[in-house]
Structure formats: C-alpha cells, structure tokens
XYZ file of C-alpha atoms in Angstrom:
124
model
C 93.894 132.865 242.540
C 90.752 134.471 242.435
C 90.088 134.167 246.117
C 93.583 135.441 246.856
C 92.456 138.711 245.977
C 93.942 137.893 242.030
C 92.027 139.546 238.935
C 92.296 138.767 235.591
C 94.345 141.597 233.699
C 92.083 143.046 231.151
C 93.850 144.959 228.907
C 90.916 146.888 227.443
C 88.404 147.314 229.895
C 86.035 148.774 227.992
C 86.116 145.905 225.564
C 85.958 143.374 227.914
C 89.483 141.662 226.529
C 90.824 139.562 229.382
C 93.615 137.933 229.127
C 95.217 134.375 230.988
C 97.349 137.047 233.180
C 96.434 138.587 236.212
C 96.643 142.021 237.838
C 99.045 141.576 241.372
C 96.638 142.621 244.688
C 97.895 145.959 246.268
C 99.182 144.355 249.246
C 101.855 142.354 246.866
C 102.835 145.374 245.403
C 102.991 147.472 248.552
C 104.940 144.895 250.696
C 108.618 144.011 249.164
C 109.052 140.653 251.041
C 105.704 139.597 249.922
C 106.513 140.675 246.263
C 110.195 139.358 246.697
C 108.558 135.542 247.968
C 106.466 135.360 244.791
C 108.877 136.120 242.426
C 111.006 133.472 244.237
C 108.220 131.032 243.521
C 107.766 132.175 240.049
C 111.641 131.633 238.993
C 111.476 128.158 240.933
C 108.431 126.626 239.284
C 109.637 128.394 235.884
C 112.783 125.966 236.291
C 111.128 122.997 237.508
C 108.907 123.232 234.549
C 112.329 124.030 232.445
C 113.596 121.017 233.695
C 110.786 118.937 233.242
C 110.728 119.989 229.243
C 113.534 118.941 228.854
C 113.478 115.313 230.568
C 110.475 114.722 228.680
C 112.207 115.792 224.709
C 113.105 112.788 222.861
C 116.143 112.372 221.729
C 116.890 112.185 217.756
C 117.185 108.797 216.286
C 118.020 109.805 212.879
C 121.356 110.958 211.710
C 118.506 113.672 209.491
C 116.626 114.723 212.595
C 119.998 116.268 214.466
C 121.058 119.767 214.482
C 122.868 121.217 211.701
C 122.542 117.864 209.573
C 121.518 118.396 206.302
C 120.853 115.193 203.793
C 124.021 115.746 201.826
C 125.698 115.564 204.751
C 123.567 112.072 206.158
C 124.286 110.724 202.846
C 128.226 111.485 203.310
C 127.953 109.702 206.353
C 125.948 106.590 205.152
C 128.754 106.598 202.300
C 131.394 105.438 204.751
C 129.448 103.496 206.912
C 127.907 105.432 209.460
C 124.283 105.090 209.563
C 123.734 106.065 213.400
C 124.101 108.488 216.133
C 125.749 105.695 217.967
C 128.105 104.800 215.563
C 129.121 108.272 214.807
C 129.771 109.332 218.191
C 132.396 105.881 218.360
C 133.882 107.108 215.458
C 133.942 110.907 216.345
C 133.556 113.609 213.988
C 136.745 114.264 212.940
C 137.320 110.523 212.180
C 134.160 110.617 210.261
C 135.519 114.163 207.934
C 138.726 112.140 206.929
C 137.171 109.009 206.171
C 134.565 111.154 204.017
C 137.521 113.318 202.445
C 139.828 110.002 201.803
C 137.315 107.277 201.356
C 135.621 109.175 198.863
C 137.858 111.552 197.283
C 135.228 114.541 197.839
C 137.072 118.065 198.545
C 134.926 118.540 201.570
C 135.269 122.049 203.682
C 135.753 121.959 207.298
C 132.230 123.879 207.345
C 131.229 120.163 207.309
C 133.563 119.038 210.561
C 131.449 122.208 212.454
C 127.842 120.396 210.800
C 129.001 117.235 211.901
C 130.185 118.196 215.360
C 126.921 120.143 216.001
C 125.370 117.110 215.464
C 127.181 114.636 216.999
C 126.626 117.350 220.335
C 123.036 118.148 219.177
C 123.383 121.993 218.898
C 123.303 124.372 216.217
C-alpha cells in the first residue's frame, strides 16, 4: 500500500502513535469514481471475509453450547429423552415443552418454548 502512495494514519504525530490504518492519497479523495471503486472493493472483500467466518464456525454439538440454553433447561430435555440437537429438532420444540410439562408434571412457562426454539434455530 505503501507504494500506492498509502501512509500509515498516525494519530498523534508528535508522538509517533501509528496505527494499522492508513491515511487515503489525495488523488482518492479528489476523484469520486476512484473513491467510489475502493469503497466497492472494501464492502466486497468485507463480505467475502463475512462469509468466510461464517463457513468456517462450528456448529454446536451440545444441547449446553446452543443459544439461549441454560442447564436447567438441558437437563429438562435429557429428562424426556432428548439428549441431542438432532433429536430435538425431530421432535420439535413444541413437542419437546409438552412432553416436559406432561411427562414430568413441572408447571413450565412458555418463556421455556422461546429458550428452546432459540436453540433448536441457534439464535438468541
């Protein structure tokens, strides 16, 4: 970058504090295609890189390691014979709230169908 006319920014030039940014030549700034090109390159790689994050993120194996799943709630689960991600997404999580409310007589909030359904669709 360096070459391409590209400096690093230093943010307090008399303290020599330089930073992993860099300060945009003149003739980007001047010339809107120029500066308009760039930032198309910037939001491209941002989303290959994006993309790339989030082919390499491992699912969860674990009932525990999903969102919004708390132990109480794994141990519900295990309870009534659900011990995997798998097997609850078979059984579905409102399948899974009944058997939990019948199976084991527990009066069980439907704050736990929203836990379990975060999970079973791994967001909070």
């Amino acid at each position: 970058m360096q070459t391409a006319g590209w400096r690093p920014y230093n943010y307090r030039a008399n303290q020599g504090a330089v930073t992993n940014h860099y300060t945009s030549p003149d003739d980007y700034i001047n010339n809107l295609e120029r500066l308009g090109s760039l930032i198309g390159h910037v939001v491209e790689a941002t989303k290959h890189d994006f993309q790339s994050r989030l082919e390499q993120k491992v699912r969860p194996i674990k009932l525990r390691d999903l969102p919004n799943m708390r132990l109480s709630n794994e141990v519900l689960l295990k309870r009534v014979g659900i011990a995997k991600l798998e097997e609850l997404k078979e059984i579905a999580t409102a399948q899974a709230y009944v058997w939990i409310h019948d199976r084991l007589k527990l009066g069980v909030f439907e704050r736990l169908l929203f836990h379990l359904e975060g999970a079973l669709i791994q967001q909070h």
